[in-house]
PDB file of C-alpha atoms and ligand atoms in Angstrom:
ATOM      1  CA  MET A 443     116.443   7.885 127.580  1.00 77.00           C
ATOM      2  CA  ALA A 444     117.679   8.543 131.084  1.00 94.00           C
ATOM      3  CA  ARG A 445     118.764  11.555 133.017  1.00 96.00           C
ATOM      4  CA  LEU A 446     122.151  11.120 134.645  1.00 98.00           C
ATOM      5  CA  ASP A 447     123.485  12.550 137.924  1.00 98.00           C
ATOM      6  CA  ILE A 448     126.086  15.289 137.575  1.00 98.00           C
ATOM      7  CA  LEU A 449     129.137  15.282 139.872  1.00 98.00           C
ATOM      8  CA  VAL A 450     129.690  18.515 141.794  1.00 98.00           C
ATOM      9  CA  TYR A 451     133.026  20.176 142.632  1.00 98.00           C
ATOM     10  CA  PRO A 452     135.105  19.371 144.668  1.00 98.00           C
ATOM     11  CA  ASP A 453     134.204  15.735 143.963  1.00 98.00           C
ATOM     12  CA  PRO A 454     137.589  14.061 143.299  1.00 98.00           C
ATOM     13  CA  ARG A 455     136.081  11.974 140.470  1.00 98.00           C
ATOM     14  CA  LEU A 456     135.975  15.192 138.391  1.00 99.00           C
ATOM     15  CA  ARG A 457     139.801  14.997 138.373  1.00 98.00           C
ATOM     16  CA  THR A 458     139.853  11.703 136.433  1.00 98.00           C
ATOM     17  CA  ARG A 459     141.538  11.743 133.022  1.00 98.00           C
ATOM     18  CA  ALA A 460     139.192  10.068 130.533  1.00 99.00           C
ATOM     19  CA  THR A 461     140.414   7.280 128.239  1.00 98.00           C
ATOM     20  CA  PRO A 462     139.674   7.044 124.493  1.00 98.00           C
ATOM     21  CA  VAL A 463     136.479   5.389 123.287  1.00 98.00           C
ATOM     22  CA  GLU A 464     137.643   2.120 121.682  1.00 98.00           C
ATOM     23  CA  ALA A 465     134.526   1.404 119.649  1.00 98.00           C
ATOM     24  CA  VAL A 466     131.497   3.541 118.860  1.00 98.00           C
ATOM     25  CA  ASP A 467     128.846   0.960 119.689  1.00 98.00           C
ATOM     26  CA  ASP A 468     125.245   1.059 120.921  1.00 98.00           C
ATOM     27  CA  SER A 469     126.312   1.617 124.535  1.00 98.00           C
ATOM     28  CA  ILE A 470     128.228   4.746 123.469  1.00 98.00           C
ATOM     29  CA  ARG A 471     125.262   5.934 121.383  1.00 98.00           C
ATOM     30  CA  GLN A 472     122.985   5.397 124.399  1.00 98.00           C
ATOM     31  CA  LEU A 473     125.402   7.325 126.625  1.00 98.00           C
ATOM     32  CA  ALA A 474     125.480  10.245 124.148  1.00 98.00           C
ATOM     33  CA  GLU A 475     121.667  10.294 124.051  1.00 98.00           C
ATOM     34  CA  ASP A 476     121.433  10.240 127.867  1.00 98.00           C
ATOM     35  CA  MET A 477     124.048  12.992 128.102  1.00 98.00           C
ATOM     36  CA  LEU A 478     122.119  15.189 125.645  1.00 98.00           C
ATOM     37  CA  GLU A 479     118.929  14.667 127.670  1.00 98.00           C
ATOM     38  CA  THR A 480     120.792  15.481 130.900  1.00 98.00           C
ATOM     39  CA  MET A 481     122.339  18.610 129.344  1.00 98.00           C
ATOM     40  CA  TYR A 482     119.004  19.912 127.966  1.00 98.00           C
ATOM     41  CA  GLU A 483     117.234  19.193 131.246  1.00 97.00           C
ATOM     42  CA  ALA A 484     119.872  20.945 133.403  1.00 98.00           C
ATOM     43  CA  PRO A 485     119.816  23.220 131.294  1.00 97.00           C
ATOM     44  CA  GLY A 486     123.343  23.599 129.953  1.00 98.00           C
ATOM     45  CA  ILE A 487     125.095  24.154 126.624  1.00 98.00           C
ATOM     46  CA  GLY A 488     127.577  21.308 127.003  1.00 98.00           C
ATOM     47  CA  LEU A 489     128.345  18.187 129.018  1.00 99.00           C
ATOM     48  CA  ALA A 490     131.416  15.957 129.254  1.00 99.00           C
ATOM     49  CA  ALA A 491     131.173  12.257 130.151  1.00 99.00           C
ATOM     50  CA  THR A 492     133.463  12.951 133.140  1.00 99.00           C
ATOM     51  CA  GLN A 493     130.645  14.979 134.721  1.00 98.00           C
ATOM     52  CA  VAL A 494     128.345  11.957 134.747  1.00 98.00           C
ATOM     53  CA  ASN A 495     131.130   9.762 136.153  1.00 98.00           C
ATOM     54  CA  VAL A 496     131.913   7.978 132.880  1.00 98.00           C
ATOM     55  CA  HIS A 497     135.608   8.422 132.208  1.00 98.00           C
ATOM     56  CA  LYS A 498     135.553   8.090 128.415  1.00 98.00           C
ATOM     57  CA  ARG A 499     136.456  10.771 125.860  1.00 99.00           C
ATOM     58  CA  LEU A 500     132.997  11.868 124.796  1.00 98.00           C
ATOM     59  CA  LEU A 501     131.249  15.240 125.007  1.00 99.00           C
ATOM     60  CA  VAL A 502     128.003  16.795 123.842  1.00 98.00           C
ATOM     61  CA  ALA A 503     127.185  20.438 123.167  1.00 98.00           C
ATOM     62  CA  ASP A 504     124.338  22.567 121.834  1.00 98.00           C
ATOM     63  CA  VAL A 505     124.601  26.343 122.049  1.00 98.00           C
ATOM     64  CA  THR A 506     121.285  27.077 120.279  1.00 98.00           C
ATOM     65  CA  ASP A 507     118.197  28.344 122.141  1.00 95.00           C
ATOM     66  CA  ASP A 508     115.876  25.773 120.569  1.00 96.00           C
ATOM     67  CA  ARG A 509     117.975  22.562 120.883  1.00 93.00           C
ATOM     68  CA  SER A 510     118.444  22.568 117.126  1.00 96.00           C
ATOM     69  CA  GLY A 511     122.238  22.208 117.120  1.00 97.00           C
ATOM     70  CA  PRO A 512     123.331  19.109 119.032  1.00 98.00           C
ATOM     71  CA  HIS A 513     126.966  18.040 118.614  1.00 98.00           C
ATOM     72  CA  VAL A 514     128.436  14.730 119.765  1.00 98.00           C
ATOM     73  CA  LEU A 515     132.231  14.557 119.791  1.00 98.00           C
ATOM     74  CA  ILE A 516     133.997  11.285 120.525  1.00 99.00           C
ATOM     75  CA  ASN A 517     137.791  11.257 121.088  1.00 99.00           C
ATOM     76  CA  PRO A 518     137.942  14.982 120.177  1.00 98.00           C
ATOM     77  CA  GLU A 519     141.255  16.648 119.305  1.00 98.00           C
ATOM     78  CA  ILE A 520     141.859  20.344 118.702  1.00 98.00           C
ATOM     79  CA  ILE A 521     143.902  20.595 115.505  1.00 98.00           C
ATOM     80  CA  GLU A 522     143.944  24.402 115.155  1.00 98.00           C
ATOM     81  CA  LYS A 523     143.248  27.279 117.462  1.00 98.00           C
ATOM     82  CA  ASP A 524     143.254  30.991 116.856  1.00 98.00           C
ATOM     83  CA  GLY A 525     142.421  34.271 118.539  1.00 98.00           C
ATOM     84  CA  VAL A 526     141.521  35.073 122.102  1.00 98.00           C
ATOM     85  CA  GLU A 527     138.118  35.269 123.741  1.00 96.00           C
ATOM     86  CA  VAL A 528     137.300  36.149 127.350  1.00 98.00           C
ATOM     87  CA  MET A 529     133.919  34.808 128.369  1.00 98.00           C
ATOM     88  CA  GLU A 530     132.003  34.489 131.596  1.00 98.00           C
ATOM     89  CA  GLU A 531     131.838  30.735 132.169  1.00 98.00           C
ATOM     90  CA  GLY A 532     129.648  28.578 134.311  1.00 98.00           C
ATOM     91  CA  CYS A 533     129.709  24.820 134.864  1.00 98.00           C
ATOM     92  CA  LEU A 534     127.008  22.334 135.813  1.00 98.00           C
ATOM     93  CA  SER A 535     129.603  20.817 138.167  1.00 98.00           C
ATOM     94  CA  VAL A 536     130.218  24.204 139.818  1.00 98.00           C
ATOM     95  CA  PRO A 537     126.606  25.358 140.251  1.00 98.00           C
ATOM     96  CA  GLY A 538     125.934  29.029 140.935  1.00 98.00           C
ATOM     97  CA  PHE A 539     129.360  30.456 140.056  1.00 98.00           C
ATOM     98  CA  PHE A 540     130.311  32.421 136.938  1.00 98.00           C
ATOM     99  CA  GLU A 541     133.771  33.803 136.209  1.00 98.00           C
ATOM    100  CA  LYS A 542     135.700  35.137 133.227  1.00 98.00           C
ATOM    101  CA  VAL A 543     138.053  32.704 131.492  1.00 98.00           C
ATOM    102  CA  GLU A 544     140.337  33.320 128.502  1.00 98.00           C
ATOM    103  CA  ARG A 545     140.322  30.780 125.655  1.00 98.00           C
ATOM    104  CA  ALA A 546     140.908  30.553 121.909  1.00 98.00           C
ATOM    105  CA  ASP A 547     137.937  31.997 120.031  1.00 97.00           C
ATOM    106  CA  HIS A 548     138.299  29.898 116.906  1.00 98.00           C
ATOM    107  CA  ILE A 549     139.114  26.197 116.863  1.00 98.00           C
ATOM    108  CA  ARG A 550     139.157  23.333 114.404  1.00 98.00           C
ATOM    109  CA  VAL A 551     138.361  19.963 115.978  1.00 98.00           C
ATOM    110  CA  ARG A 552     138.665  16.399 114.751  1.00 98.00           C
ATOM    111  CA  ALA A 553     136.423  13.794 116.393  1.00 98.00           C
ATOM    112  CA  LEU A 554     134.473  10.628 115.735  1.00 98.00           C
ATOM    113  CA  GLY A 555     130.742  10.941 115.153  1.00 97.00           C
ATOM    114  CA  LEU A 556     128.009   8.585 116.363  1.00 97.00           C
ATOM    115  CA  ASP A 557     128.628   6.489 113.237  1.00 97.00           C
ATOM    116  CA  GLY A 558     132.245   5.952 114.321  1.00 98.00           C
ATOM    117  CA  GLN A 559     133.523   7.961 111.344  1.00 98.00           C
ATOM    118  CA  PRO A 560     136.053  10.766 111.838  1.00 98.00           C
ATOM    119  CA  TYR A 561     134.922  14.267 110.968  1.00 98.00           C
ATOM    120  CA  GLU A 562     136.252  17.789 111.389  1.00 98.00           C
ATOM    121  CA  MET A 563     134.383  20.878 112.450  1.00 98.00           C
ATOM    122  CA  GLU A 564     135.167  24.525 113.012  1.00 98.00           C
ATOM    123  CA  ALA A 565     133.759  26.441 115.925  1.00 98.00           C
ATOM    124  CA  GLU A 566     133.965  30.017 117.062  1.00 98.00           C
ATOM    125  CA  GLY A 567     132.590  32.155 119.870  1.00 97.00           C
ATOM    126  CA  LEU A 568     130.404  30.381 122.416  1.00 98.00           C
ATOM    127  CA  LEU A 569     130.610  26.946 120.752  1.00 98.00           C
ATOM    128  CA  ALA A 570     134.422  27.174 120.625  1.00 98.00           C
ATOM    129  CA  VAL A 571     134.547  28.152 124.295  1.00 98.00           C
ATOM    130  CA  CYS A 572     132.115  25.370 125.215  1.00 98.00           C
ATOM    131  CA  ILE A 573     134.087  22.646 123.390  1.00 98.00           C
ATOM    132  CA  GLN A 574     137.333  23.775 125.074  1.00 98.00           C
ATOM    133  CA  HIS A 575     135.569  23.768 128.468  1.00 99.00           C
ATOM    134  CA  GLU A 576     134.275  20.217 127.819  1.00 99.00           C
ATOM    135  CA  MET A 577     137.650  18.971 126.603  1.00 99.00           C
ATOM    136  CA  ASP A 578     139.172  20.294 129.836  1.00 99.00           C
ATOM    137  CA  HIS A 579     136.703  18.097 131.767  1.00 99.00           C
ATOM    138  CA  LEU A 580     138.045  15.058 129.888  1.00 99.00           C
ATOM    139  CA  GLU A 581     141.501  15.963 131.274  1.00 98.00           C
ATOM    140  CA  GLY A 582     140.137  16.334 134.809  1.00 98.00           C
ATOM    141  CA  LYS A 583     140.348  20.109 134.565  1.00 98.00           C
ATOM    142  CA  LEU A 584     137.686  22.623 135.651  1.00 98.00           C
ATOM    143  CA  PHE A 585     137.204  26.326 134.875  1.00 98.00           C
ATOM    144  CA  VAL A 586     137.926  27.139 138.538  1.00 98.00           C
ATOM    145  CA  ASP A 587     141.525  26.011 137.884  1.00 98.00           C
ATOM    146  CA  TYR A 588     142.007  29.224 135.838  1.00 98.00           C
ATOM    147  CA  LEU A 589     140.971  31.420 138.795  1.00 98.00           C
ATOM    148  CA  SER A 590     143.051  32.676 141.707  1.00 98.00           C
ATOM    149  CA  GLN A 591     143.516  30.267 144.603  1.00 98.00           C
ATOM    150  CA  LEU A 592     141.453  32.633 146.759  1.00 98.00           C
ATOM    151  CA  LYS A 593     138.446  32.556 144.414  1.00 98.00           C
ATOM    152  CA  ARG A 594     138.744  28.796 143.945  1.00 98.00           C
ATOM    153  CA  GLN A 595     138.837  28.176 147.705  1.00 98.00           C
ATOM    154  CA  ARG A 596     135.802  30.418 148.275  1.00 98.00           C
ATOM    155  CA  ILE A 597     133.869  28.443 145.671  1.00 98.00           C
ATOM    156  CA  ARG A 598     135.012  25.101 147.108  1.00 98.00           C
ATOM    157  CA  LYS A 599     134.037  26.057 150.667  1.00 98.00           C
ATOM    158  CA  LYS A 600     130.562  27.276 149.615  1.00 98.00           C
ATOM    159  CA  LEU A 601     129.863  24.111 147.619  1.00 98.00           C
ATOM    160  CA  GLU A 602     131.163  21.880 150.449  1.00 98.00           C
ATOM    161  CA  LYS A 603     128.823  23.670 152.840  1.00 97.00           C
ATOM    162  CA  GLU A 604     125.874  23.294 150.464  1.00 96.00           C
ATOM    163  CA  ARG A 605     126.630  19.595 150.174  1.00 95.00           C
ATOM    164  CA  ARG A 606     126.644  19.179 153.966  1.00 95.00           C
ATOM    165  CA  LEU A 607     123.267  20.933 154.240  1.00 95.00           C
ATOM    166  CA  LYS A 608     121.722  18.865 151.468  1.00 88.00           C
ATOM    167  CA  PRO A 609     120.203  15.439 152.255  1.00 80.00           C
ATOM    168  CA  GLN A 610     122.658  12.863 150.921  1.00 73.00           C
ATOM    169  CA  THR A 611     121.676  10.353 148.274  1.00 67.00           C
ATOM    170  CA  PRO A 612     123.723   7.223 148.935  1.00 63.00           C
ATOM    171  CA  ASP A 613     125.800   5.851 146.033  1.00 56.00           C
ATOM    172  CA  ARG A 614     124.360   2.381 146.749  1.00 57.00           C
ATOM    173  CA  ALA A 615     121.278   1.347 148.614  1.00 61.00           C
ATOM    174  CA  PRO A 616     122.045   0.846 152.335  1.00 61.00           C
ATOM    175  CA  ALA A 617     122.176  -2.813 153.431  1.00 67.00           C
ATOM    176  CA  ILE A 618     119.513  -2.133 156.149  1.00 68.00           C
TER     177      ILE A 618
HETATM  178  O1  GNR X1127     126.051  25.251 130.555  1.00 54.33           O
HETATM  179  C1  GNR X1127     127.211  25.668 130.487  1.00 54.33           C
HETATM  180  N1  GNR X1127     127.434  26.953 130.126  1.00 54.33           N
HETATM  181  C2  GNR X1127     128.675  27.469 129.814  1.00 54.33           C
HETATM  182  C3  GNR X1127     128.806  28.842 129.714  1.00 54.33           C
HETATM  183  C4  GNR X1127     130.010  29.416 129.381  1.00 54.33           C
HETATM  184  C5  GNR X1127     131.105  28.608 129.139  1.00 54.33           C
HETATM  185  C6  GNR X1127     130.995  27.232 129.258  1.00 54.33           C
HETATM  186  C7  GNR X1127     129.799  26.659 129.581  1.00 54.33           C
HETATM  187  S1  GNR X1127     129.657  24.928 129.687  1.00 54.33           S
HETATM  188  C8  GNR X1127     128.338  24.761 130.835  1.00 54.33           C
HETATM  189  C9  GNR X1127     127.907  23.331 130.975  1.00 54.33           C
HETATM  190  C10 GNR X1127     129.033  22.528 131.573  1.00 54.33           C
HETATM  191  O2  GNR X1127     129.352  22.550 132.729  1.00 54.33           O
HETATM  192  N2  GNR X1127     129.730  21.795 130.763  1.00 54.33           N
HETATM  193  O3  GNR X1127     130.801  21.114 131.209  1.00 54.33           O
HETATM  194 NI1   NI X1128     131.507  22.167 132.899  1.00 54.33          NI
END
């Protein structure tokens, strides 16, 4: 098990469109496990591979209070959506900001499970919102894209400033 680093807006890597998982193998199962650990530790109710800089179509979610409802969705597709829900959303890649976003409140999703087998699930309320939020990440889309340009720019500027004030962890070790 490993905890992964989460990219923070406006990191351009969050704009990458993820590609389908070709084979559900042990490396994918390990990634899903690491993503669940990272999500629970954060804590968050969902996490898309995009957020940990892996640009594959995989997401995890658990909207329960006691970590009793983990979902792993590989190559997810929404096959039905219904109704409208406005919910205050947050994002681990946009820390500290919460804004209302409108989404479908009932969805039916087809995905591959950790065994590589296709399955379908229905979700409503918070889980439906969460899965739509995660699937947006896989398209390089963030909840701030639904806000006004003014709000989005305010958020971007505050997070850029926080990043400048924070000691930087280099992507690779410096070559001395
Ligand atoms: O932890 C999270 N909470 C949340 C709340 C309302 C709507 C969506 C979410 S998802 C978010 C975790 C995250 O950033 N996933 O990409
Ligand atoms: Ni998010």
